[in-house]
Amino acid sequence: MKKKWLVAISGIVLTFGLAACAKTVATTSGGKITESEYYSSMKKTSSGKQVLQQMILNKVLEKEYGSKVSDKKVNEQYNTYKKQYGSSFDSVLAQNDMTKSSFKQEIRSNLLLKEAVKDNTKITNKQLKAQWKEYEPKVTVAHILVSKKSTAEDIINKLKEDGSYANFKKLAKKYSTDSSTKNDGGKLAAFDNTDTSLDSTFKKAALGLKQGSFTTEPVKTEY
């Protein structure tokens, strides 16, 4: 495949966090422990890292207890909620910016947590640190794909004059040769560092960007 030049700009960091829940997962002599309280014990960093820690915790839970949470259990609880909300179920999901798929994932995450509490097994700092090093949250980036390095450099100079995403979208529509994304501001599907479908050079450049920034040098990649 012929290599092409592209400019990438970072967008919104997409992470999946469990919603706070008041359901009791354990009862002790000192009182009840809710799911939200359990997660609160993990939240001792800035807001961005809080969400990431939730994701990391979920990955550890999946590894330890994934085999104990079947699709059948998830669907049973999903159908219970669906029946409870009746005809307003879809609108409730929409109000919470959730899809049916993401809601099922949240149900699964809560069931994994219950298995962990039931098993009374502590998730060690060593496990969390290992996941922290290996995992990076999903990101959404936009790109402008061109065939010549000189064109990419011209686009970068235009972005240096006006680095807003609004301007990036205009440039993508005008210059990008990627017909599938150019009319949507060059926006690509969210991905993380575990995605093997992307060119490694592109992925490295994209994950190295800060939100709202763009590559100041053209990236040569197979795309």
PDB file of C-alpha atoms in Angstrom, residues 74-188:
ATOM      1  CA  VAL A  74     -26.665  -9.473  31.968  1.00  0.00           C
ATOM      2  CA  ASN A  75     -29.699  -9.871  29.703  1.00  0.00           C
ATOM      3  CA  GLU A  76     -31.933 -10.865  32.614  1.00  0.00           C
ATOM      4  CA  GLN A  77     -31.079  -7.679  34.493  1.00  0.00           C
ATOM      5  CA  TYR A  78     -31.334  -5.633  31.294  1.00  0.00           C
ATOM      6  CA  ASN A  79     -34.840  -6.977  30.632  1.00  0.00           C
ATOM      7  CA  THR A  80     -35.828  -6.222  34.227  1.00  0.00           C
ATOM      8  CA  TYR A  81     -34.894  -2.563  33.768  1.00  0.00           C
ATOM      9  CA  LYS A  82     -36.560  -2.473  30.354  1.00  0.00           C
ATOM     10  CA  LYS A  83     -39.786  -3.816  31.829  1.00  0.00           C
ATOM     11  CA  GLN A  84     -39.563  -1.386  34.733  1.00  0.00           C
ATOM     12  CA  TYR A  85     -39.340   1.685  32.479  1.00  0.00           C
ATOM     13  CA  GLY A  86     -41.717   0.391  29.829  1.00  0.00           C
ATOM     14  CA  SER A  87     -42.264   2.654  26.830  1.00  0.00           C
ATOM     15  CA  SER A  88     -39.952   5.325  28.281  1.00  0.00           C
ATOM     16  CA  PHE A  89     -36.945   2.978  28.357  1.00  0.00           C
ATOM     17  CA  ASP A  90     -35.355   4.315  25.151  1.00  0.00           C
ATOM     18  CA  SER A  91     -35.807   7.936  26.194  1.00  0.00           C
ATOM     19  CA  VAL A  92     -34.237   7.220  29.608  1.00  0.00           C
ATOM     20  CA  LEU A  93     -31.185   5.778  27.863  1.00  0.00           C
ATOM     21  CA  ALA A  94     -30.991   8.800  25.563  1.00  0.00           C
ATOM     22  CA  GLN A  95     -31.227  11.217  28.487  1.00  0.00           C
ATOM     23  CA  ASN A  96     -28.224   9.496  30.045  1.00  0.00           C
ATOM     24  CA  ASP A  97     -26.261   9.484  26.769  1.00  0.00           C
ATOM     25  CA  MET A  98     -26.333   5.703  26.673  1.00  0.00           C
ATOM     26  CA  THR A  99     -27.054   3.094  24.042  1.00  0.00           C
ATOM     27  CA  LYS A 100     -28.515  -0.329  24.698  1.00  0.00           C
ATOM     28  CA  SER A 101     -25.052  -1.782  24.234  1.00  0.00           C
ATOM     29  CA  SER A 102     -23.325   0.591  26.669  1.00  0.00           C
ATOM     30  CA  PHE A 103     -26.088   0.052  29.227  1.00  0.00           C
ATOM     31  CA  LYS A 104     -25.540  -3.706  29.049  1.00  0.00           C
ATOM     32  CA  GLN A 105     -21.831  -3.103  29.555  1.00  0.00           C
ATOM     33  CA  GLU A 106     -22.568  -1.059  32.647  1.00  0.00           C
ATOM     34  CA  ILE A 107     -24.787  -3.830  33.986  1.00  0.00           C
ATOM     35  CA  ARG A 108     -21.963  -6.301  33.373  1.00  0.00           C
ATOM     36  CA  SER A 109     -19.512  -4.055  35.213  1.00  0.00           C
ATOM     37  CA  ASN A 110     -21.798  -3.863  38.228  1.00  0.00           C
ATOM     38  CA  LEU A 111     -22.223  -7.647  38.259  1.00  0.00           C
ATOM     39  CA  LEU A 112     -18.443  -8.082  38.145  1.00  0.00           C
ATOM     40  CA  LEU A 113     -18.130  -5.789  41.129  1.00  0.00           C
ATOM     41  CA  LYS A 114     -20.659  -7.835  43.059  1.00  0.00           C
ATOM     42  CA  GLU A 115     -18.681 -10.997  42.326  1.00  0.00           C
ATOM     43  CA  ALA A 116     -15.541  -9.343  43.679  1.00  0.00           C
ATOM     44  CA  VAL A 117     -17.251  -8.254  46.878  1.00  0.00           C
ATOM     45  CA  LYS A 118     -18.880 -11.671  47.252  1.00  0.00           C
ATOM     46  CA  ASP A 119     -15.519 -13.362  46.895  1.00  0.00           C
ATOM     47  CA  ASN A 120     -14.055 -10.926  49.425  1.00  0.00           C
ATOM     48  CA  THR A 121     -10.885 -10.798  47.345  1.00  0.00           C
ATOM     49  CA  LYS A 122      -8.870  -7.611  47.443  1.00  0.00           C
ATOM     50  CA  ILE A 123      -7.696  -6.102  44.193  1.00  0.00           C
ATOM     51  CA  THR A 124      -4.044  -5.337  44.841  1.00  0.00           C
ATOM     52  CA  ASN A 125      -2.194  -2.147  44.025  1.00  0.00           C
ATOM     53  CA  LYS A 126       0.188  -4.290  41.978  1.00  0.00           C
ATOM     54  CA  GLN A 127      -2.664  -5.367  39.689  1.00  0.00           C
ATOM     55  CA  LEU A 128      -3.891  -1.803  39.277  1.00  0.00           C
ATOM     56  CA  LYS A 129      -0.414  -0.458  38.530  1.00  0.00           C
ATOM     57  CA  ALA A 130       0.133  -3.159  35.912  1.00  0.00           C
ATOM     58  CA  GLN A 131      -3.104  -2.241  34.154  1.00  0.00           C
ATOM     59  CA  TRP A 132      -2.311   1.467  34.459  1.00  0.00           C
ATOM     60  CA  LYS A 133       0.992   1.009  32.622  1.00  0.00           C
ATOM     61  CA  GLU A 134      -0.496  -1.141  29.884  1.00  0.00           C
ATOM     62  CA  TYR A 135      -3.707   0.739  29.181  1.00  0.00           C
ATOM     63  CA  GLU A 136      -4.426   4.124  27.643  1.00  0.00           C
ATOM     64  CA  PRO A 137      -8.007   5.427  27.404  1.00  0.00           C
ATOM     65  CA  LYS A 138      -9.780   5.607  24.081  1.00  0.00           C
ATOM     66  CA  VAL A 139      -9.320   8.763  22.074  1.00  0.00           C
ATOM     67  CA  THR A 140     -11.129  10.282  19.150  1.00  0.00           C
ATOM     68  CA  VAL A 141      -8.987  12.029  16.562  1.00  0.00           C
ATOM     69  CA  ALA A 142      -9.585  13.640  13.222  1.00  0.00           C
ATOM     70  CA  HIS A 143      -7.212  13.539  10.288  1.00  0.00           C
ATOM     71  CA  ILE A 144      -6.582  15.142   6.930  1.00  0.00           C
ATOM     72  CA  LEU A 145      -5.193  12.653   4.444  1.00  0.00           C
ATOM     73  CA  VAL A 146      -3.195  13.975   1.488  1.00  0.00           C
ATOM     74  CA  SER A 147      -0.811  12.453  -1.031  1.00  0.00           C
ATOM     75  CA  LYS A 148       1.965  15.070  -0.917  1.00  0.00           C
ATOM     76  CA  LYS A 149       4.146  16.141   1.986  1.00  0.00           C
ATOM     77  CA  SER A 150       4.121  19.738   0.749  1.00  0.00           C
ATOM     78  CA  THR A 151       0.317  19.815   0.935  1.00  0.00           C
ATOM     79  CA  ALA A 152       0.422  18.495   4.500  1.00  0.00           C
ATOM     80  CA  GLU A 153       2.941  21.193   5.433  1.00  0.00           C
ATOM     81  CA  ASP A 154       0.726  23.909   3.935  1.00  0.00           C
ATOM     82  CA  ILE A 155      -2.236  22.630   5.965  1.00  0.00           C
ATOM     83  CA  ILE A 156      -0.162  22.634   9.156  1.00  0.00           C
ATOM     84  CA  ASN A 157       0.845  26.251   8.521  1.00  0.00           C
ATOM     85  CA  LYS A 158      -2.835  27.161   8.145  1.00  0.00           C
ATOM     86  CA  LEU A 159      -3.571  25.417  11.455  1.00  0.00           C
ATOM     87  CA  LYS A 160      -0.775  27.347  13.150  1.00  0.00           C
ATOM     88  CA  GLU A 161      -2.606  30.524  12.162  1.00  0.00           C
ATOM     89  CA  ASP A 162      -5.963  29.183  13.359  1.00  0.00           C
ATOM     90  CA  GLY A 163      -5.810  25.957  15.356  1.00  0.00           C
ATOM     91  CA  SER A 164      -9.526  25.749  16.084  1.00  0.00           C
ATOM     92  CA  TYR A 165     -11.378  22.554  15.261  1.00  0.00           C
ATOM     93  CA  ALA A 166     -13.803  24.608  13.181  1.00  0.00           C
ATOM     94  CA  ASN A 167     -10.922  25.577  10.911  1.00  0.00           C
ATOM     95  CA  PHE A 168      -9.613  22.002  10.918  1.00  0.00           C
ATOM     96  CA  LYS A 169     -12.999  20.791   9.696  1.00  0.00           C
ATOM     97  CA  LYS A 170     -12.960  23.304   6.848  1.00  0.00           C
ATOM     98  CA  LEU A 171      -9.468  22.214   5.829  1.00  0.00           C
ATOM     99  CA  ALA A 172     -10.429  18.541   6.018  1.00  0.00           C
ATOM    100  CA  LYS A 173     -13.396  19.103   3.742  1.00  0.00           C
ATOM    101  CA  LYS A 174     -11.264  21.038   1.265  1.00  0.00           C
ATOM    102  CA  TYR A 175      -8.069  18.966   1.166  1.00  0.00           C
ATOM    103  CA  SER A 176      -8.576  15.456   2.550  1.00  0.00           C
ATOM    104  CA  THR A 177      -8.551  12.557   0.103  1.00  0.00           C
ATOM    105  CA  ASP A 178     -10.351  10.337   2.624  1.00  0.00           C
ATOM    106  CA  SER A 179     -13.881  10.498   1.230  1.00  0.00           C
ATOM    107  CA  SER A 180     -15.323   8.581   4.189  1.00  0.00           C
ATOM    108  CA  THR A 181     -14.345  11.229   6.772  1.00  0.00           C
ATOM    109  CA  LYS A 182     -13.689  14.546   5.003  1.00  0.00           C
ATOM    110  CA  ASN A 183     -17.300  15.742   5.250  1.00  0.00           C
ATOM    111  CA  ASP A 184     -17.347  14.978   8.989  1.00  0.00           C
ATOM    112  CA  GLY A 185     -14.272  17.028   9.806  1.00  0.00           C
ATOM    113  CA  GLY A 186     -11.946  14.062   9.296  1.00  0.00           C
ATOM    114  CA  LYS A 187     -13.255  12.409  12.457  1.00  0.00           C
ATOM    115  CA  LEU A 188     -12.286   8.758  12.978  1.00  0.00           C
TER     116      LEU A 188
END
